[in-house]
PDB file of C-alpha atoms in Angstrom:
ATOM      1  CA  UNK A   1     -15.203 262.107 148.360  1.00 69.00           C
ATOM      2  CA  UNK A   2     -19.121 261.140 149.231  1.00 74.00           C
ATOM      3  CA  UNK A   3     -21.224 263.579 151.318  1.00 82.00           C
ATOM      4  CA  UNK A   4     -21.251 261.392 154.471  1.00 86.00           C
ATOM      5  CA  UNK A   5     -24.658 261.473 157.414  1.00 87.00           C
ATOM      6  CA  UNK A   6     -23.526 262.600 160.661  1.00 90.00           C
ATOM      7  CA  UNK A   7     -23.273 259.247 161.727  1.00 91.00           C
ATOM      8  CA  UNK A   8     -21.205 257.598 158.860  1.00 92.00           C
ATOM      9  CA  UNK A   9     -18.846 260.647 159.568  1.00 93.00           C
ATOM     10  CA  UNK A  10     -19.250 259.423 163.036  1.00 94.00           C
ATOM     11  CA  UNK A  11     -18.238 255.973 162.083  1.00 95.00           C
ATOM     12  CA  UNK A  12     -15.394 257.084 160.313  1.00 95.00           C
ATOM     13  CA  UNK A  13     -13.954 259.160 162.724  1.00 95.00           C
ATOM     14  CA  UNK A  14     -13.767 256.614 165.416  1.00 97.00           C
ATOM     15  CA  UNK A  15     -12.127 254.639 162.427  1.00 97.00           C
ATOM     16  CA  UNK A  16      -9.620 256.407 161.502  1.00 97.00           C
ATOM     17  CA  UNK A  17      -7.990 256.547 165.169  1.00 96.00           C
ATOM     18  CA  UNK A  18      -8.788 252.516 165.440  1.00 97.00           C
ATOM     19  CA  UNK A  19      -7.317 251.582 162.060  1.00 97.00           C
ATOM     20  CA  UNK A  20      -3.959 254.025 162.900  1.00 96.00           C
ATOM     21  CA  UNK A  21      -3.947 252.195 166.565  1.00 95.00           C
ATOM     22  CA  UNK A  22      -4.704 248.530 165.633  1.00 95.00           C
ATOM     23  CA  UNK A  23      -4.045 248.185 161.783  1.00 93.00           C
ATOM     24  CA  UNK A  24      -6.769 246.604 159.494  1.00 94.00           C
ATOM     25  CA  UNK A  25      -6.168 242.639 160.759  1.00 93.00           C
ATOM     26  CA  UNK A  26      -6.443 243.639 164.513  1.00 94.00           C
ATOM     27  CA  UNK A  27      -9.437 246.413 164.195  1.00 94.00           C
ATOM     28  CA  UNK A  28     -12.624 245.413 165.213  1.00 94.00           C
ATOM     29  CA  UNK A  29     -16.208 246.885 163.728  1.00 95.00           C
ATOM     30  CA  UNK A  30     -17.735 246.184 166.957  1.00 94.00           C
ATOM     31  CA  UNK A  31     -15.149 248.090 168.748  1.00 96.00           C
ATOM     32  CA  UNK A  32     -15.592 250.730 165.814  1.00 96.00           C
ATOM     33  CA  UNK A  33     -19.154 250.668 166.575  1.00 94.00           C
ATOM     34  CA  UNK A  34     -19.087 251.113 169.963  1.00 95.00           C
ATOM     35  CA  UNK A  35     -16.741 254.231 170.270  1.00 95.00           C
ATOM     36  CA  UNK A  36     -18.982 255.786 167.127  1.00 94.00           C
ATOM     37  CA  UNK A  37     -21.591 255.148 170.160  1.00 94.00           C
ATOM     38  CA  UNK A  38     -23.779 252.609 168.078  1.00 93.00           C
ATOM     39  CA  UNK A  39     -23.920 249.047 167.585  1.00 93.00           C
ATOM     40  CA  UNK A  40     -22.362 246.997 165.573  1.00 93.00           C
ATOM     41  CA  UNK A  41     -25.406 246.420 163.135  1.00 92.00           C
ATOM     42  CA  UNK A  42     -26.270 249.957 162.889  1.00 92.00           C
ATOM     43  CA  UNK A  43     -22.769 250.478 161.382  1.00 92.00           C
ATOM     44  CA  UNK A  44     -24.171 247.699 158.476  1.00 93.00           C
ATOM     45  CA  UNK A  45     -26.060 250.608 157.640  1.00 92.00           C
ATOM     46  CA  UNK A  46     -23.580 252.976 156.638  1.00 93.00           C
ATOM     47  CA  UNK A  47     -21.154 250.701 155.590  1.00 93.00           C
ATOM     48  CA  UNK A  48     -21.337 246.934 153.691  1.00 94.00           C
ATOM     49  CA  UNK A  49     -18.191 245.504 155.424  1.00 95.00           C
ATOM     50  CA  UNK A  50     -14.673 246.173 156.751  1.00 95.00           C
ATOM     51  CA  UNK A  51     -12.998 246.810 153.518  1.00 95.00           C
ATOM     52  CA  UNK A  52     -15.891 249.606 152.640  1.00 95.00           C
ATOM     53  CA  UNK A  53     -15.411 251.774 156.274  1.00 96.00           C
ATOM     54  CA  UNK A  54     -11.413 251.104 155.873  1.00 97.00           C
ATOM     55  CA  UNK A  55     -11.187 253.006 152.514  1.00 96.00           C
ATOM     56  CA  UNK A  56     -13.875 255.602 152.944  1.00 95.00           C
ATOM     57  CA  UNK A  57     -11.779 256.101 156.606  1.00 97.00           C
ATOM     58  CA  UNK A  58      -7.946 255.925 154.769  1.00 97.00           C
ATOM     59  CA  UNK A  59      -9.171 257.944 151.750  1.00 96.00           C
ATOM     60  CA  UNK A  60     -10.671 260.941 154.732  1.00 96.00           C
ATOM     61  CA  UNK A  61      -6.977 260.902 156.314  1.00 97.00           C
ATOM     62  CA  UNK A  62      -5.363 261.008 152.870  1.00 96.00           C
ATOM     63  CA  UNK A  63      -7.578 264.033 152.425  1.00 95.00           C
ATOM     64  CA  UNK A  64      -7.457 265.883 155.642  1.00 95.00           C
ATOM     65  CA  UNK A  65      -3.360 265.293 155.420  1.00 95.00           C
ATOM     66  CA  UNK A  66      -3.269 266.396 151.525  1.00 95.00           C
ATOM     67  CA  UNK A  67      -5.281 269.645 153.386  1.00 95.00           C
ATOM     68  CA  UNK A  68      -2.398 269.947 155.679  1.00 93.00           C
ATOM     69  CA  UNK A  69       0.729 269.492 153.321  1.00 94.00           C
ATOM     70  CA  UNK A  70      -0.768 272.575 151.255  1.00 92.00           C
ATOM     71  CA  UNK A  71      -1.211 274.734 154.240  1.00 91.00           C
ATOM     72  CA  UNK A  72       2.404 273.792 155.212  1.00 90.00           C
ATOM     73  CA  UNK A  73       3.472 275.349 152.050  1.00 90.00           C
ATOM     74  CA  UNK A  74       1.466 278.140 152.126  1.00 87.00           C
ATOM     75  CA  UNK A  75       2.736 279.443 155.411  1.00 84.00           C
ATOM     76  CA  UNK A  76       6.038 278.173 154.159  1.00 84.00           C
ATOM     77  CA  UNK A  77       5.345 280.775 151.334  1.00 79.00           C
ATOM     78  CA  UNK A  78       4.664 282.887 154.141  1.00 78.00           C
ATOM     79  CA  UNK A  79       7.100 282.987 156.140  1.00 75.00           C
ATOM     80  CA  UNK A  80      11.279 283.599 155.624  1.00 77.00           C
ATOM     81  CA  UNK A  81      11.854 279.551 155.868  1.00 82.00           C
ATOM     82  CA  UNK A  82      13.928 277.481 153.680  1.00 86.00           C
ATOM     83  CA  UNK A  83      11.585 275.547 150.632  1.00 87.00           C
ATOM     84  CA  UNK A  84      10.480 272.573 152.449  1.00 90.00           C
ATOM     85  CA  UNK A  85      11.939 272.763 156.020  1.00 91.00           C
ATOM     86  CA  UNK A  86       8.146 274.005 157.504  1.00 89.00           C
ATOM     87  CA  UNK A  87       6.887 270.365 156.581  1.00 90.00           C
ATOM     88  CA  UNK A  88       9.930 268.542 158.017  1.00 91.00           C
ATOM     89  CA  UNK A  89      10.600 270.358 161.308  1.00 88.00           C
ATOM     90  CA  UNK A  90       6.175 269.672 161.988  1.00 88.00           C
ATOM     91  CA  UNK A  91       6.060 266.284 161.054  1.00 92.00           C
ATOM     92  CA  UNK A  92       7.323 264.610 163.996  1.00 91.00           C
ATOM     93  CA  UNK A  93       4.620 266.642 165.910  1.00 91.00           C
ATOM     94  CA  UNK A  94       2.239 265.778 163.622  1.00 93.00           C
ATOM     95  CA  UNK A  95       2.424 262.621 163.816  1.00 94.00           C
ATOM     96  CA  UNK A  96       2.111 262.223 166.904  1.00 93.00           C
ATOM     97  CA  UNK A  97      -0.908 264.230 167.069  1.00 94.00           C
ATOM     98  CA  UNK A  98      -2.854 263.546 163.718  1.00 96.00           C
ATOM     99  CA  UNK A  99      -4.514 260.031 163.665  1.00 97.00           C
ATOM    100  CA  UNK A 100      -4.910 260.601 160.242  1.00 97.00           C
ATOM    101  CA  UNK A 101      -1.132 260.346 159.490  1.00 96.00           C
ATOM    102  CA  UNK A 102      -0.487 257.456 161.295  1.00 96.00           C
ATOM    103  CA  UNK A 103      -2.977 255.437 159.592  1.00 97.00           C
ATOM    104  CA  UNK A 104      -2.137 256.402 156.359  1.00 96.00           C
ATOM    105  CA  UNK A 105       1.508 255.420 156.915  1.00 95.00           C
ATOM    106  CA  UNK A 106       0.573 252.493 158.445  1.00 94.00           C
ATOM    107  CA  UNK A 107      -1.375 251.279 155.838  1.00 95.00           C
ATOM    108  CA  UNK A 108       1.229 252.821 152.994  1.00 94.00           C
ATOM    109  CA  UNK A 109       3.809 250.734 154.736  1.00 90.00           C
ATOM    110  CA  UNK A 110       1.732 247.659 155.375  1.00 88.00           C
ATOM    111  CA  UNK A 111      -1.417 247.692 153.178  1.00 93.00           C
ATOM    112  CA  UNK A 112      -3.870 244.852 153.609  1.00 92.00           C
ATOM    113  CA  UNK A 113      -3.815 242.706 150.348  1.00 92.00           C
ATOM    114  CA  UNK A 114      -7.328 242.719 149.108  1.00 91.00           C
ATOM    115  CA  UNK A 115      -7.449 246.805 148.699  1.00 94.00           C
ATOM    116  CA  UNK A 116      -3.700 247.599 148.282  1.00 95.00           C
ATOM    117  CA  UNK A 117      -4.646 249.563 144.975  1.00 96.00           C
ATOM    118  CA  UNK A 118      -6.336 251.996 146.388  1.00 95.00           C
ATOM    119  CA  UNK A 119      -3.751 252.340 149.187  1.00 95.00           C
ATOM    120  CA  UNK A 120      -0.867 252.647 146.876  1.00 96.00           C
ATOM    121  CA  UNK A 121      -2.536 254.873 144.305  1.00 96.00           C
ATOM    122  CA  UNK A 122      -4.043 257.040 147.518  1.00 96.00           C
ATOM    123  CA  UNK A 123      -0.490 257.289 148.963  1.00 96.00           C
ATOM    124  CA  UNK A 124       1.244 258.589 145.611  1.00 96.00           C
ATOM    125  CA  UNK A 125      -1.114 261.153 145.305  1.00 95.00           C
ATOM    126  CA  UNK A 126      -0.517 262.349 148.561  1.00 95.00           C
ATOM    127  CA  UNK A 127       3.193 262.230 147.926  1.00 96.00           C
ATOM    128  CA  UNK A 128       2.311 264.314 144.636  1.00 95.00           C
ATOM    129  CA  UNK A 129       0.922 267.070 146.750  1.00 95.00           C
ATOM    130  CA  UNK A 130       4.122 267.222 148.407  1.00 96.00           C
ATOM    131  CA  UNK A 131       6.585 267.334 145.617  1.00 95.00           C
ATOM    132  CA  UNK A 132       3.867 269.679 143.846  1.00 94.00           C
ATOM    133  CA  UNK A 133       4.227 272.096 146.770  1.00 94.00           C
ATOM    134  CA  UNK A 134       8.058 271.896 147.303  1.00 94.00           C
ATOM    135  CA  UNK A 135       8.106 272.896 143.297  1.00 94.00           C
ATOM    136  CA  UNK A 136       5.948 275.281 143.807  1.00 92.00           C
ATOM    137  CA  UNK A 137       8.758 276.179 146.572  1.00 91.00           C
ATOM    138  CA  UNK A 138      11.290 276.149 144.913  1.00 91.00           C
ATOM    139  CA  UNK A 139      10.173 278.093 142.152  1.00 91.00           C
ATOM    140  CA  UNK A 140       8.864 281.194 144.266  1.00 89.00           C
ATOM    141  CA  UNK A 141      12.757 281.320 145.922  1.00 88.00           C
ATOM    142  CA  UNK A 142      15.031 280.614 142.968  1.00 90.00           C
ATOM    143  CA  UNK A 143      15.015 282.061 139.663  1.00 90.00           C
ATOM    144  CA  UNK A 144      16.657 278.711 138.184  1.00 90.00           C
ATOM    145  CA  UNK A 145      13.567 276.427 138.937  1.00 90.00           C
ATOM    146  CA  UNK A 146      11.291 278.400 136.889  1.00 90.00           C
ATOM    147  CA  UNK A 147      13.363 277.925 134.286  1.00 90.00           C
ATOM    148  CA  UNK A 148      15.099 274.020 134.238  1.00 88.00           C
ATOM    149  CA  UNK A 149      12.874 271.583 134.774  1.00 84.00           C
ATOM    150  CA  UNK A 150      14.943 269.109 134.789  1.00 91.00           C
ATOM    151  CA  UNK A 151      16.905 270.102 138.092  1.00 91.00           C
ATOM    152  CA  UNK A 152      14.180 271.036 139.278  1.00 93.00           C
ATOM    153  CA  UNK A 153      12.606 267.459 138.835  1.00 94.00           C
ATOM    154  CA  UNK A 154      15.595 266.122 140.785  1.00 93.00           C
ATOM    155  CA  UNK A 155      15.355 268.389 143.399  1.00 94.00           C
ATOM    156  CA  UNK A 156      11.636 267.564 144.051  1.00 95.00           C
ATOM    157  CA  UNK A 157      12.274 263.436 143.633  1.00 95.00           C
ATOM    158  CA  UNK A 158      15.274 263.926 146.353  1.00 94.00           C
ATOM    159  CA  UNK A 159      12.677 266.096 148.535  1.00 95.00           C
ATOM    160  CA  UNK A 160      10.255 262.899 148.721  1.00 95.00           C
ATOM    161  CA  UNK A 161      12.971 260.806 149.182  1.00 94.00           C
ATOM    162  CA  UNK A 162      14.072 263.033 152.325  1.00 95.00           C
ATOM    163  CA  UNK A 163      10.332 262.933 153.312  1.00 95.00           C
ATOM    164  CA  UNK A 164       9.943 259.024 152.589  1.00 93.00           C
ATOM    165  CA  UNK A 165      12.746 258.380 155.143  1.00 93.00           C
ATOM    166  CA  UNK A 166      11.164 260.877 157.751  1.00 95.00           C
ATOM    167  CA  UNK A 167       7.985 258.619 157.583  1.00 94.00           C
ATOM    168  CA  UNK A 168      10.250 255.591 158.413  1.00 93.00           C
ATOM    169  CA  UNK A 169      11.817 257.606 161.045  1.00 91.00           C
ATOM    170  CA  UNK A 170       8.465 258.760 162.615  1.00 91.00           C
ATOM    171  CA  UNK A 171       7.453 254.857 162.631  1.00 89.00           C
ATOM    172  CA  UNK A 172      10.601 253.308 164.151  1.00 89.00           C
ATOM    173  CA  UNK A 173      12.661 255.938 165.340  1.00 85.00           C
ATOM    174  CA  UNK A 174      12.233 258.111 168.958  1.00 87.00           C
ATOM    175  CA  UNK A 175      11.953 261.793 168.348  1.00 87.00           C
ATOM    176  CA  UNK A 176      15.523 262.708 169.166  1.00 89.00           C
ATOM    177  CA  UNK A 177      16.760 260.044 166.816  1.00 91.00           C
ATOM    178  CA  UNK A 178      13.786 261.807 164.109  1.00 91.00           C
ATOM    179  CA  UNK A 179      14.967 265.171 164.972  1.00 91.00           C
ATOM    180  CA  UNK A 180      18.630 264.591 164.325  1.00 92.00           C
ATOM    181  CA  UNK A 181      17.996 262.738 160.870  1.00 93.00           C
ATOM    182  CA  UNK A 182      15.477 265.388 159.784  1.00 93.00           C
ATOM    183  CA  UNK A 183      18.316 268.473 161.070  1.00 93.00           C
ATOM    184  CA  UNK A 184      20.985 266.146 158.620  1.00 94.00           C
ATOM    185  CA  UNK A 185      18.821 265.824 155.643  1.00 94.00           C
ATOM    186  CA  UNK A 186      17.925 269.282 156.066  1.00 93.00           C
ATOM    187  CA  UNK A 187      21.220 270.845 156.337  1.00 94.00           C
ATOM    188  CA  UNK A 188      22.406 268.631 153.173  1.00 93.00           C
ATOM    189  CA  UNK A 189      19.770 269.600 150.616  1.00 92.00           C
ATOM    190  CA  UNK A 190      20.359 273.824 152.018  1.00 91.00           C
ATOM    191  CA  UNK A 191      23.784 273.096 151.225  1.00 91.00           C
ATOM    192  CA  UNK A 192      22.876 271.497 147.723  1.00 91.00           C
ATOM    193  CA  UNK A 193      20.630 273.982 146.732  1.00 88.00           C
ATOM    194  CA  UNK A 194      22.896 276.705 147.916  1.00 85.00           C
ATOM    195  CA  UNK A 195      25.228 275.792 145.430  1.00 81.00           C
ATOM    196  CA  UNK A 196      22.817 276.625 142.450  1.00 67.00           C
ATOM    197  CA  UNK A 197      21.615 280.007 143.802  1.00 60.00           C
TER     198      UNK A 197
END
């Protein structure tokens, strides 16, 4: 990611909570502008058009939430709680409080046409960092996923798929709703991998 001036950062910042409010169709560059406390012109100068400030902006919240995955782990790694429960029981709050994750799951779920690419190749590799840190999980708890890859592999593709419907969840759902999914899908993959201990 670029080196950004104060004022592109600026620009982006006021972006990223207007694109996760409004979407790409309903944001506006002069609104964009005007909470980055410039005008609209001035933001011409950092950035050639909408499509330009809407990926520098998606691809900073894919970063900053990457950032946040791994230090999920790490104090998962920590800590004495189950491999991946840390990032499922702090979503919901995250979400709610990161601007960053609503845009980019917004924008995974509804990507604007002319820059899907880079939406969908930005979204995988955040979901990489997650299954890459629920391995990594895994393998510091159970003696078996150093060694089989292969159930291993399932484990982690079942762990996104717990995490992909949590996203849907956080969109659609209301937090009680969220929290008694998340406590389900929780409870049935410690009961899964309690049976390969």
């Amino acid at each position: 990611m670029k080196a950004l001036s104060p004022s592109a950062a600026r620009v982006c910042d006021a972006a990223i909570g207007h694109f996760a409010a409004y979407g790409y169709d309903a944001s506006s560059l002069n609104e964009i502008a005007q909470l980055a406390g410039m005008r609209k012109a001035s933001l011409y100068a950092h950035f050639a058009n909408k499509d330009a400030l809407f990926v520098e902006a998606f691809q900073r919240a894919l970063a900053a939430e990457a950032a946040f995955v791994e230090s999920t782990f790490r104090q998962e790694a920590a800590g004495d709680v189950a491999p991946g429960h840390w990032l499922v029981l702090h979503l919901a709050e995250r979400y709610q409080g990161s601007d960053n994750l609503r845009l980019i799951l917004r924008t995974a779920f509804l990507p604007p046409a002319d820059i899907k690419p880079v939406v969908t190749s930005g979204f995988e590799r955040y979901l990489e960092g997650v299954r890459v840190g629920f391995c990594r999980a895994l393998s510091a708890r159970y003696s078996w996923a150093r060694s089989e890859g292969t159930r291993l592999e399932l484990y982690a593709d079942a762990y996104l798929g717990i995490i992909d419907s949590l996203h849907v969840e956080l969109m659609y759902a209301d937090p009680a709703v969220y929290a008694r999914r998340a406590a389900s899908l929780l409870k049935i993959l410690d009961d899964s991998l309690s049976l390969n201990r």
